[in-house]
């Protein structure tokens, strides 16, 4: 069942304390919210002392509420000269308040930070929302959804827990033993926990999940509170949570397209030194040289994996482009209309907007007349309007990322990565003449169609799909001011150029290269797409072309994450036949980010953050189910589960 996020309408009780009518409880102690945060959650977890001089520290919270605990923790981090290098704060919330409420309710000493948080407050959409502060050194991951669904899907190693839901009697779901058990699976060795309640049921659940529990003096009118330390006396989980990376921060990235540039930038922002190897003569070549690409998400009635992934990618890409600023010239914020194919699809989309309670600022339905007013020309039919949809300059974005990485990045073009080998110094790349090119502890293959060969992947079914975009002239389209997507796309670049496309020229079965299509036929196909997007464009003439080749996986989703050790998996084939992706052995220090297909603008930042989080042992930016959908080993696992049985000769 798709998650429906309903915002909380804040109320106040007779004393003026922020109050939830939904749960019949106050958000924090009437004796002072900031003081409670410091006494219960910071002091209860021995903070800031425990994070001092550490590269990374991760806090997981149940119940973000008004954000007081996060703001107080952020303030303590800022004031600590020996603070950790990177503070991650992961918080779950089912009913977020409005951005203005964060400021209205923030204690005076936290007002400044609340005013930094409010403008970046996400739309009420289910999933993980990553918000960065302090140049990326403080990261809030706001998980919007039911904690019972969200927490089992989190992938992170927690150093401290804040349990801060409404009272167990008012909101028992947030204190269920199953939820405590799911939290315990995230605990790193020695992880601590604090909560304002001393309820016996909570104590027993914690003790049963391997926590050593202690009663302490509570805050204000609360006589007692609980603190705990995770110290199980027996093995309670099959897999340990991610540990913080402790090696040398040097990496090789092979491939300098959208995927490779985003990976390099993500690691450089975390203090890594990167060698970026590109076979071509320049960066951002091939499909990544597209002058302007569409950025918009998908919506589905069942909130499908694709809808959730494109939502996560869209939100993250928008945040990255916001951070770059308008002066960078990376984005043309024109809006995007996704046109329905027929009335059945239109009805399904309208139902999805209602079922998921999608905010209009994210997507709303426009009928044909409303769509014409938004787009500037009459479309063939109505569709979904994405206000923040945009055209993005892919090549310019790549080069912006490389420029920002500065001295942390060494770009080497004209380098052919023919082979890789793991040795004592990590991963070494060799050229076609068997000469070593570069060595580093970590290597990420982002070189599109050549990545499976370089990584030695037996089952990574990708294929080249040629795409041609026709540049056109048309008086009937002179009023176009937004992009239209559907059966193809139509857009006007900031310089006035009109483009319609794109062809999808895939190899026929049994061949490995796209079958050549005559350019005249390719343009004719694009003009047919144009006729299915707008009511009138019969005067359109072709004046140019953009030609590129996409790397597309069989399921049209990227391959992003750690690379499986296929040889070790084969050796344990029988044991792994019923395995999950988390059970597969991995090749230490080897990662992939490729096959972005037609959604590179949305998927490149997301794939890069996922890979960087896995390398660093940080909280992942995606739920496990979504990360599994991108796992480079997903095709290999299917082969292990369903081995091909060779037929006897002559049969």
mmCIF file of C-alpha atoms in Angstrom, residues 23-258:
data_model
loop_
_atom_site.group_PDB
_atom_site.id
_atom_site.type_symbol
_atom_site.label_atom_id
_atom_site.label_comp_id
_atom_site.label_asym_id
_atom_site.label_seq_id
_atom_site.Cartn_x
_atom_site.Cartn_y
_atom_site.Cartn_z
ATOM 1 C CA UNK A 23 -2.234 12.338 19.245
ATOM 2 C CA UNK A 24 -3.544 14.455 22.107
ATOM 3 C CA UNK A 25 -0.060 15.250 23.403
ATOM 4 C CA UNK A 26 2.458 18.085 23.561
ATOM 5 C CA UNK A 27 5.535 18.009 21.332
ATOM 6 C CA UNK A 28 8.014 18.630 24.132
ATOM 7 C CA UNK A 29 8.253 19.322 27.826
ATOM 8 C CA UNK A 30 6.456 22.443 28.970
ATOM 9 C CA UNK A 31 9.572 23.077 31.074
ATOM 10 C CA UNK A 32 11.588 23.936 27.961
ATOM 11 C CA UNK A 33 12.057 22.109 24.654
ATOM 12 C CA UNK A 34 15.707 23.048 24.091
ATOM 13 C CA UNK A 35 16.674 22.268 27.681
ATOM 14 C CA UNK A 36 14.896 18.917 27.406
ATOM 15 C CA UNK A 37 16.808 18.111 24.209
ATOM 16 C CA UNK A 38 20.112 18.849 25.912
ATOM 17 C CA UNK A 39 19.298 16.971 29.139
ATOM 18 C CA UNK A 40 17.623 13.894 27.682
ATOM 19 C CA UNK A 41 19.087 13.325 24.251
ATOM 20 C CA UNK A 42 22.490 14.988 24.170
ATOM 21 C CA UNK A 43 23.551 14.274 27.755
ATOM 22 C CA UNK A 44 21.748 10.922 27.701
ATOM 23 C CA UNK A 45 23.992 9.865 24.802
ATOM 24 C CA UNK A 46 27.142 11.462 26.294
ATOM 25 C CA UNK A 47 27.234 14.068 23.555
ATOM 26 C CA UNK A 48 29.161 15.963 22.396
ATOM 27 C CA UNK A 49 31.994 14.004 24.054
ATOM 28 C CA UNK A 50 31.349 10.785 22.101
ATOM 29 C CA UNK A 51 31.621 12.349 18.659
ATOM 30 C CA UNK A 52 34.799 14.279 19.326
ATOM 31 C CA UNK A 53 37.627 13.790 16.816
ATOM 32 C CA UNK A 54 35.673 11.151 14.901
ATOM 33 C CA UNK A 55 35.383 11.307 11.128
ATOM 34 C CA UNK A 56 31.688 10.471 11.224
ATOM 35 C CA UNK A 57 28.871 10.186 13.752
ATOM 36 C CA UNK A 58 25.339 8.925 13.049
ATOM 37 C CA UNK A 59 22.223 9.635 15.113
ATOM 38 C CA UNK A 60 18.867 7.959 14.422
ATOM 39 C CA UNK A 61 15.707 9.547 15.825
ATOM 40 C CA UNK A 62 12.095 8.418 15.981
ATOM 41 C CA UNK A 63 9.775 11.406 15.737
ATOM 42 C CA UNK A 64 11.240 14.577 14.205
ATOM 43 C CA UNK A 65 8.318 16.663 15.415
ATOM 44 C CA UNK A 66 9.288 20.331 15.543
ATOM 45 C CA UNK A 67 12.964 19.567 15.009
ATOM 46 C CA UNK A 68 14.138 20.794 18.401
ATOM 47 C CA UNK A 69 16.402 17.796 19.014
ATOM 48 C CA UNK A 70 18.035 18.164 15.617
ATOM 49 C CA UNK A 71 18.533 21.900 16.049
ATOM 50 C CA UNK A 72 19.993 21.475 19.550
ATOM 51 C CA UNK A 73 22.331 18.752 18.282
ATOM 52 C CA UNK A 74 23.408 20.873 15.335
ATOM 53 C CA UNK A 75 24.059 23.792 17.691
ATOM 54 C CA UNK A 76 26.163 21.583 19.974
ATOM 55 C CA UNK A 77 28.143 20.382 16.959
ATOM 56 C CA UNK A 78 28.807 23.950 15.813
ATOM 57 C CA UNK A 79 30.011 24.999 19.251
ATOM 58 C CA UNK A 80 32.365 22.024 19.699
ATOM 59 C CA UNK A 81 35.896 22.729 18.380
ATOM 60 C CA UNK A 82 36.605 18.973 18.431
ATOM 61 C CA UNK A 83 33.420 18.032 16.581
ATOM 62 C CA UNK A 84 33.203 15.053 14.246
ATOM 63 C CA UNK A 85 34.014 15.598 10.609
ATOM 64 C CA UNK A 86 30.536 14.707 9.376
ATOM 65 C CA UNK A 87 27.368 14.494 11.473
ATOM 66 C CA UNK A 88 24.458 12.461 10.121
ATOM 67 C CA UNK A 89 21.043 12.888 11.713
ATOM 68 C CA UNK A 90 18.416 10.428 10.445
ATOM 69 C CA UNK A 91 14.892 11.121 11.668
ATOM 70 C CA UNK A 92 11.547 9.475 10.930
ATOM 71 C CA UNK A 93 8.296 11.433 10.762
ATOM 72 C CA UNK A 94 4.839 10.438 9.528
ATOM 73 C CA UNK A 95 3.072 13.783 9.963
ATOM 74 C CA UNK A 96 5.481 16.653 9.231
ATOM 75 C CA UNK A 97 4.578 20.168 10.246
ATOM 76 C CA UNK A 98 4.752 23.142 7.892
ATOM 77 C CA UNK A 99 8.064 24.909 7.360
ATOM 78 C CA UNK A 100 6.743 28.038 9.048
ATOM 79 C CA UNK A 101 5.946 26.059 12.197
ATOM 80 C CA UNK A 102 9.623 25.155 12.557
ATOM 81 C CA UNK A 103 10.437 28.837 12.962
ATOM 82 C CA UNK A 104 7.338 29.746 14.978
ATOM 83 C CA UNK A 105 8.026 27.092 17.621
ATOM 84 C CA UNK A 106 11.826 27.141 17.758
ATOM 85 C CA UNK A 107 13.285 28.246 21.112
ATOM 86 C CA UNK A 108 15.013 31.620 20.985
ATOM 87 C CA UNK A 109 18.514 30.128 21.111
ATOM 88 C CA UNK A 110 17.708 27.893 18.113
ATOM 89 C CA UNK A 111 15.911 30.459 15.968
ATOM 90 C CA UNK A 112 18.875 31.115 13.682
ATOM 91 C CA UNK A 113 19.266 27.443 12.821
ATOM 92 C CA UNK A 114 15.511 27.000 12.386
ATOM 93 C CA UNK A 115 15.601 29.783 9.807
ATOM 94 C CA UNK A 116 18.294 27.873 7.920
ATOM 95 C CA UNK A 117 16.255 24.687 8.013
ATOM 96 C CA UNK A 118 12.853 26.081 7.032
ATOM 97 C CA UNK A 119 13.693 27.156 3.436
ATOM 98 C CA UNK A 120 15.032 23.659 2.727
ATOM 99 C CA UNK A 121 12.117 21.842 4.343
ATOM 100 C CA UNK A 122 10.952 19.155 1.898
ATOM 101 C CA UNK A 123 7.529 18.742 0.391
ATOM 102 C CA UNK A 124 5.407 16.139 2.229
ATOM 103 C CA UNK A 125 6.346 13.244 -0.045
ATOM 104 C CA UNK A 126 7.119 9.717 1.202
ATOM 105 C CA UNK A 127 10.720 8.585 1.201
ATOM 106 C CA UNK A 128 14.122 9.827 2.319
ATOM 107 C CA UNK A 129 14.912 13.524 1.976
ATOM 108 C CA UNK A 130 18.557 14.509 2.403
ATOM 109 C CA UNK A 131 19.279 18.091 3.470
ATOM 110 C CA UNK A 132 22.851 19.329 3.851
ATOM 111 C CA UNK A 133 24.182 22.130 6.031
ATOM 112 C CA UNK A 134 27.629 23.456 6.886
ATOM 113 C CA UNK A 135 28.981 22.621 3.444
ATOM 114 C CA UNK A 136 27.774 19.032 3.713
ATOM 115 C CA UNK A 137 29.299 18.388 7.140
ATOM 116 C CA UNK A 138 25.876 18.214 8.817
ATOM 117 C CA UNK A 139 23.379 16.033 6.967
ATOM 118 C CA UNK A 140 19.733 15.659 7.936
ATOM 119 C CA UNK A 141 18.018 12.646 6.370
ATOM 120 C CA UNK A 142 14.320 13.108 6.958
ATOM 121 C CA UNK A 143 12.465 9.838 6.423
ATOM 122 C CA UNK A 144 8.812 10.623 5.803
ATOM 123 C CA UNK A 145 6.547 7.659 6.395
ATOM 124 C CA UNK A 146 5.316 5.209 9.005
ATOM 125 C CA UNK A 147 8.254 4.253 11.222
ATOM 126 C CA UNK A 148 7.133 0.614 11.150
ATOM 127 C CA UNK A 149 7.685 0.608 7.388
ATOM 128 C CA UNK A 150 10.607 3.016 7.161
ATOM 129 C CA UNK A 151 13.013 1.850 9.867
ATOM 130 C CA UNK A 152 13.341 -1.739 8.572
ATOM 131 C CA UNK A 153 14.244 -0.193 5.209
ATOM 132 C CA UNK A 154 16.978 2.110 6.557
ATOM 133 C CA UNK A 155 20.565 1.161 5.828
ATOM 134 C CA UNK A 156 22.924 2.837 8.262
ATOM 135 C CA UNK A 157 25.091 2.233 11.274
ATOM 136 C CA UNK A 158 23.832 4.224 14.260
ATOM 137 C CA UNK A 159 26.097 5.532 17.015
ATOM 138 C CA UNK A 160 23.231 7.027 19.032
ATOM 139 C CA UNK A 161 19.440 6.837 19.159
ATOM 140 C CA UNK A 162 16.910 9.477 20.161
ATOM 141 C CA UNK A 163 13.530 7.872 20.964
ATOM 142 C CA UNK A 164 11.174 10.831 21.018
ATOM 143 C CA UNK A 165 7.712 9.866 19.874
ATOM 144 C CA UNK A 166 4.545 10.978 21.595
ATOM 145 C CA UNK A 167 3.757 9.134 24.834
ATOM 146 C CA UNK A 168 3.494 5.339 24.485
ATOM 147 C CA UNK A 169 -0.122 5.497 25.618
ATOM 148 C CA UNK A 170 -0.893 8.077 22.897
ATOM 149 C CA UNK A 171 1.165 6.636 20.036
ATOM 150 C CA UNK A 172 1.891 2.989 20.874
ATOM 151 C CA UNK A 173 2.949 2.155 17.300
ATOM 152 C CA UNK A 174 6.181 4.096 17.738
ATOM 153 C CA UNK A 175 7.177 2.028 20.775
ATOM 154 C CA UNK A 176 6.318 -1.470 19.554
ATOM 155 C CA UNK A 177 8.846 -4.236 20.341
ATOM 156 C CA UNK A 178 9.193 -4.964 16.609
ATOM 157 C CA UNK A 179 10.225 -1.360 16.003
ATOM 158 C CA UNK A 180 12.777 -1.459 18.834
ATOM 159 C CA UNK A 181 14.172 -4.640 17.293
ATOM 160 C CA UNK A 182 14.468 -2.933 13.899
ATOM 161 C CA UNK A 183 16.378 -0.075 15.537
ATOM 162 C CA UNK A 184 18.700 -2.507 17.305
ATOM 163 C CA UNK A 185 19.697 -3.942 13.918
ATOM 164 C CA UNK A 186 21.141 -0.524 13.063
ATOM 165 C CA UNK A 187 23.235 -0.201 16.235
ATOM 166 C CA UNK A 188 26.977 -0.068 15.844
ATOM 167 C CA UNK A 189 29.113 -1.594 18.621
ATOM 168 C CA UNK A 190 28.671 0.496 21.764
ATOM 169 C CA UNK A 191 25.772 2.526 20.373
ATOM 170 C CA UNK A 192 23.822 4.446 23.006
ATOM 171 C CA UNK A 193 20.172 5.394 23.344
ATOM 172 C CA UNK A 194 18.171 7.926 25.294
ATOM 173 C CA UNK A 195 14.483 8.635 25.695
ATOM 174 C CA UNK A 196 12.372 10.838 27.929
ATOM 175 C CA UNK A 197 10.010 7.986 28.898
ATOM 176 C CA UNK A 198 10.651 5.391 31.588
ATOM 177 C CA UNK A 199 7.706 3.161 30.659
ATOM 178 C CA UNK A 200 8.208 -0.451 31.715
ATOM 179 C CA UNK A 201 7.220 -1.803 28.312
ATOM 180 C CA UNK A 202 9.905 0.282 26.619
ATOM 181 C CA UNK A 203 12.517 -0.879 29.138
ATOM 182 C CA UNK A 204 11.641 -4.508 28.552
ATOM 183 C CA UNK A 205 11.724 -4.140 24.765
ATOM 184 C CA UNK A 206 15.148 -2.511 24.889
ATOM 185 C CA UNK A 207 16.543 -5.168 27.198
ATOM 186 C CA UNK A 208 15.183 -7.899 24.954
ATOM 187 C CA UNK A 209 17.014 -6.400 21.980
ATOM 188 C CA UNK A 210 20.458 -6.373 23.561
ATOM 189 C CA UNK A 211 20.454 -2.971 25.278
ATOM 190 C CA UNK A 212 21.740 -2.493 28.813
ATOM 191 C CA UNK A 213 19.136 -0.127 30.264
ATOM 192 C CA UNK A 214 19.571 2.396 33.058
ATOM 193 C CA UNK A 215 17.119 4.719 34.782
ATOM 194 C CA UNK A 216 18.254 8.315 35.237
ATOM 195 C CA UNK A 217 16.761 11.498 36.563
ATOM 196 C CA UNK A 218 14.309 12.884 34.050
ATOM 197 C CA UNK A 219 13.860 16.448 32.868
ATOM 198 C CA UNK A 220 11.522 18.957 34.466
ATOM 199 C CA UNK A 221 8.431 17.306 35.839
ATOM 200 C CA UNK A 222 9.469 13.877 34.552
ATOM 201 C CA UNK A 223 10.968 11.987 37.475
ATOM 202 C CA UNK A 224 12.833 9.403 35.386
ATOM 203 C CA UNK A 225 14.134 8.795 31.873
ATOM 204 C CA UNK A 226 15.943 5.921 30.177
ATOM 205 C CA UNK A 227 19.443 5.629 28.785
ATOM 206 C CA UNK A 228 20.850 2.473 27.263
ATOM 207 C CA UNK A 229 23.899 0.982 25.608
ATOM 208 C CA UNK A 230 23.776 -1.696 22.928
ATOM 209 C CA UNK A 231 25.804 -4.603 24.322
ATOM 210 C CA UNK A 232 24.122 -7.866 23.304
ATOM 211 C CA UNK A 233 25.360 -11.027 24.984
ATOM 212 C CA UNK A 234 24.638 -13.114 21.901
ATOM 213 C CA UNK A 235 24.613 -12.648 18.149
ATOM 214 C CA UNK A 236 21.265 -11.110 17.259
ATOM 215 C CA UNK A 237 21.585 -10.305 13.550
ATOM 216 C CA UNK A 238 22.876 -11.915 10.378
ATOM 217 C CA UNK A 239 24.585 -8.785 9.074
ATOM 218 C CA UNK A 240 26.370 -6.003 10.916
ATOM 219 C CA UNK A 241 25.404 -2.400 10.098
ATOM 220 C CA UNK A 242 27.773 -0.359 7.920
ATOM 221 C CA UNK A 243 30.964 0.750 9.638
ATOM 222 C CA UNK A 244 32.612 4.094 8.957
ATOM 223 C CA UNK A 245 35.334 3.957 6.303
ATOM 224 C CA UNK A 246 38.775 3.935 7.915
ATOM 225 C CA UNK A 247 41.118 3.622 4.923
ATOM 226 C CA UNK A 248 43.022 6.058 2.769
ATOM 227 C CA UNK A 249 40.677 8.430 0.958
ATOM 228 C CA UNK A 250 41.875 7.975 -2.606
ATOM 229 C CA UNK A 251 39.769 6.667 -5.475
ATOM 230 C CA UNK A 252 39.820 6.080 -9.204
ATOM 231 C CA UNK A 253 36.712 6.887 -11.225
ATOM 232 C CA UNK A 254 36.641 5.472 -14.754
ATOM 233 C CA UNK A 255 34.392 7.447 -17.083
ATOM 234 C CA UNK A 256 33.814 11.210 -17.100
ATOM 235 C CA UNK A 257 30.186 11.427 -18.153
ATOM 236 C CA UNK A 258 27.271 12.408 -15.927
#
